[in-house]
């Protein structure tokens, strides 16, 4: 068992096998710090701005990185580069559908519904386990099914080799 722990304790790598500059896992979840975040075609200020995100707290998945830049996958499947300074390690969950998602008292389909997570809205995400995520919004705390929100998947949602801005 000790040998297995040592093997798993290696450096974090990107999809192409190179070590991540931050030492953090890729893919991983971050959220946007600001309501004005420019998405670029490449990792640098000299690359063209593709679009601007206007949703502070929006979860995005880091699928590759340089020391200063993060290649991300957004809720619509868009791939772009953002500067590390506009990304927060805080996690969020986004209901990308128009349907409400029940927020339950416990991680159980039969648990009481405490509230409903409106379509196209955001909540803070604390942690996910066994297919459920603990979320919070103001004083409300509860559980949502992990597969009902954007911000909870373990696997990469976009291909890291796909160029930014290409559908």
Short mmCIF file of C-alpha atoms in Angstrom, two decimals:
data_model
loop_
_atom_site.label_atom_id
_atom_site.label_comp_id
_atom_site.label_asym_id
_atom_site.label_seq_id
_atom_site.Cartn_x
_atom_site.Cartn_y
_atom_site.Cartn_z
CA UNK A 1 0.00 0.00 0.00
CA UNK A 2 2.90 2.39 0.66
CA UNK A 3 4.20 1.95 -2.90
CA UNK A 4 0.79 2.84 -4.35
CA UNK A 5 0.72 6.04 -2.28
CA UNK A 6 4.10 7.07 -3.60
CA UNK A 7 3.14 6.42 -7.21
CA UNK A 8 -0.06 8.47 -6.84
CA UNK A 9 1.84 11.31 -5.18
CA UNK A 10 3.67 12.31 -8.39
CA UNK A 11 3.51 15.73 -10.00
CA UNK A 12 0.26 16.88 -11.55
CA UNK A 13 0.28 16.65 -15.34
CA UNK A 14 -1.57 18.21 -18.24
CA UNK A 15 -3.34 16.07 -20.87
CA UNK A 16 -0.17 15.97 -23.01
CA UNK A 17 1.80 14.52 -20.08
CA UNK A 18 3.85 17.62 -19.24
CA UNK A 19 3.87 18.72 -15.58
CA UNK A 20 1.54 21.60 -14.75
CA UNK A 21 3.37 24.85 -13.98
CA UNK A 22 1.28 25.36 -10.82
CA UNK A 23 1.58 21.78 -9.58
CA UNK A 24 -2.24 21.66 -9.45
CA UNK A 25 -4.35 19.00 -11.16
CA UNK A 26 -5.71 19.52 -14.66
CA UNK A 27 -8.60 19.40 -15.25
CA UNK A 28 -9.75 21.39 -12.21
CA UNK A 29 -12.49 23.86 -11.41
CA UNK A 30 -12.07 27.59 -10.81
CA UNK A 31 -14.52 30.47 -10.98
CA UNK A 32 -14.29 33.90 -12.58
CA UNK A 33 -13.44 36.68 -10.10
CA UNK A 34 -14.90 39.54 -12.09
CA UNK A 35 -17.97 40.34 -14.16
CA UNK A 36 -15.66 41.43 -16.99
CA UNK A 37 -13.21 38.71 -18.01
CA UNK A 38 -11.67 38.73 -21.48
CA UNK A 39 -11.37 35.36 -23.19
CA UNK A 40 -8.38 35.22 -25.55
CA UNK A 41 -7.32 33.05 -28.45
CA UNK A 42 -3.97 32.26 -26.84
CA UNK A 43 -1.98 32.64 -23.61
CA UNK A 44 -0.91 36.29 -23.80
CA UNK A 45 -2.11 39.88 -24.10
CA UNK A 46 -1.05 39.95 -27.75
CA UNK A 47 -3.68 37.32 -28.65
CA UNK A 48 -7.05 38.39 -30.00
CA UNK A 49 -9.98 38.79 -27.58
CA UNK A 50 -12.60 36.21 -28.56
CA UNK A 51 -15.38 37.27 -26.19
CA UNK A 52 -15.93 38.66 -22.70
CA UNK A 53 -17.49 36.76 -19.81
CA UNK A 54 -19.88 38.90 -17.76
CA UNK A 55 -20.65 36.64 -14.81
CA UNK A 56 -18.54 36.84 -11.66
CA UNK A 57 -18.54 33.44 -9.95
CA UNK A 58 -19.09 31.50 -13.18
CA UNK A 59 -17.43 28.08 -12.88
CA UNK A 60 -15.00 27.19 -15.66
CA UNK A 61 -12.83 24.11 -16.02
CA UNK A 62 -9.06 24.56 -16.42
CA UNK A 63 -8.02 22.08 -19.12
CA UNK A 64 -4.41 23.30 -19.65
CA UNK A 65 -2.19 26.05 -18.29
CA UNK A 66 0.98 28.07 -18.53
CA UNK A 67 2.54 29.82 -15.56
CA UNK A 68 0.34 32.94 -16.12
CA UNK A 69 -2.58 31.72 -18.27
CA UNK A 70 -5.36 29.14 -17.95
CA UNK A 71 -7.00 27.40 -20.92
CA UNK A 72 -10.61 26.92 -19.90
CA UNK A 73 -13.80 25.18 -20.93
CA UNK A 74 -17.00 27.16 -20.25
CA UNK A 75 -20.64 26.03 -19.74
CA UNK A 76 -21.37 26.33 -23.48
CA UNK A 77 -18.35 24.21 -24.44
CA UNK A 78 -16.28 27.23 -25.47
CA UNK A 79 -12.51 27.03 -25.12
CA UNK A 80 -10.46 30.16 -24.40
CA UNK A 81 -7.49 31.47 -22.44
CA UNK A 82 -7.85 33.72 -19.37
CA UNK A 83 -5.18 35.29 -17.16
CA UNK A 84 -4.64 33.58 -13.80
CA UNK A 85 -5.42 36.84 -11.96
CA UNK A 86 -9.10 36.68 -13.01
CA UNK A 87 -9.58 33.09 -11.78
CA UNK A 88 -10.45 32.18 -8.21
CA UNK A 89 -9.92 28.81 -6.53
CA UNK A 90 -13.45 29.11 -5.11
CA UNK A 91 -15.82 26.65 -6.69
CA UNK A 92 -19.23 27.41 -8.04
CA UNK A 93 -22.09 25.55 -9.65
CA UNK A 94 -24.05 26.84 -12.62
CA UNK A 95 -27.48 25.60 -13.66
CA UNK A 96 -26.95 25.78 -17.42
CA UNK A 97 -30.53 24.79 -18.21
CA UNK A 98 -33.81 26.67 -17.99
CA UNK A 99 -35.18 24.02 -15.58
CA UNK A 100 -35.09 24.33 -11.81
CA UNK A 101 -32.88 21.90 -9.89
CA UNK A 102 -34.02 20.82 -6.41
CA UNK A 103 -31.68 21.65 -3.53
CA UNK A 104 -32.21 18.87 -1.00
CA UNK A 105 -31.65 18.67 2.76
CA UNK A 106 -29.42 15.60 2.38
CA UNK A 107 -27.63 13.85 -0.50
CA UNK A 108 -30.62 11.64 -1.20
CA UNK A 109 -33.30 11.70 -3.93
CA UNK A 110 -35.97 11.26 -1.24
CA UNK A 111 -34.72 14.07 1.05
CA UNK A 112 -36.86 17.17 1.55
CA UNK A 113 -36.46 19.93 -1.04
CA UNK A 114 -35.17 23.04 0.78
CA UNK A 115 -35.17 25.31 -2.27
CA UNK A 116 -34.98 25.30 -6.04
CA UNK A 117 -31.89 26.29 -8.01
CA UNK A 118 -33.24 28.49 -10.81
CA UNK A 119 -32.19 28.01 -14.40
CA UNK A 120 -29.16 30.00 -15.65
CA UNK A 121 -28.10 30.89 -12.11
CA UNK A 122 -25.08 30.41 -9.82
CA UNK A 123 -24.48 29.07 -6.31
CA UNK A 124 -21.30 28.36 -4.36
CA UNK A 125 -20.15 24.75 -4.38
CA UNK A 126 -18.35 23.35 -1.35
CA UNK A 127 -17.60 19.75 -2.26
CA UNK A 128 -18.89 16.76 -4.21
CA UNK A 129 -19.06 13.14 -3.11
CA UNK A 130 -20.90 10.05 -4.32
CA UNK A 131 -22.72 11.91 -7.10
CA UNK A 132 -23.93 14.80 -4.92
CA UNK A 133 -22.59 18.32 -4.35
CA UNK A 134 -22.98 20.46 -1.24
CA UNK A 135 -24.01 23.98 -2.32
CA UNK A 136 -24.77 27.25 -0.59
CA UNK A 137 -26.39 30.54 -1.45
CA UNK A 138 -26.52 33.20 1.27
CA UNK A 139 -27.76 31.31 4.39
CA UNK A 140 -29.14 28.34 2.46
CA UNK A 141 -27.14 25.12 2.43
CA UNK A 142 -28.13 21.90 0.71
CA UNK A 143 -27.34 19.22 -1.85
CA UNK A 144 -27.79 18.92 -5.63
CA UNK A 145 -27.12 16.00 -7.93
CA UNK A 146 -23.63 16.47 -9.42
CA UNK A 147 -24.82 15.68 -12.93
CA UNK A 148 -27.48 18.41 -12.79
CA UNK A 149 -25.00 21.33 -12.60
CA UNK A 150 -21.98 22.65 -14.48
CA UNK A 151 -18.99 22.76 -12.17
CA UNK A 152 -18.94 19.27 -10.72
CA UNK A 153 -17.58 16.87 -13.38
CA UNK A 154 -14.33 15.05 -12.66
CA UNK A 155 -13.40 14.46 -16.30
CA UNK A 156 -12.34 17.13 -18.78
CA UNK A 157 -15.38 18.51 -20.57
CA UNK A 158 -13.47 19.99 -23.53
CA UNK A 159 -10.52 18.64 -25.50
CA UNK A 160 -7.41 20.48 -24.32
CA UNK A 161 -5.86 20.14 -27.79
CA UNK A 162 -8.74 22.06 -29.41
CA UNK A 163 -7.68 25.60 -30.37
CA UNK A 164 -9.37 28.41 -28.44
CA UNK A 165 -12.39 29.90 -30.14
CA UNK A 166 -12.93 26.89 -32.45
CA UNK A 167 -16.25 25.06 -32.08
#
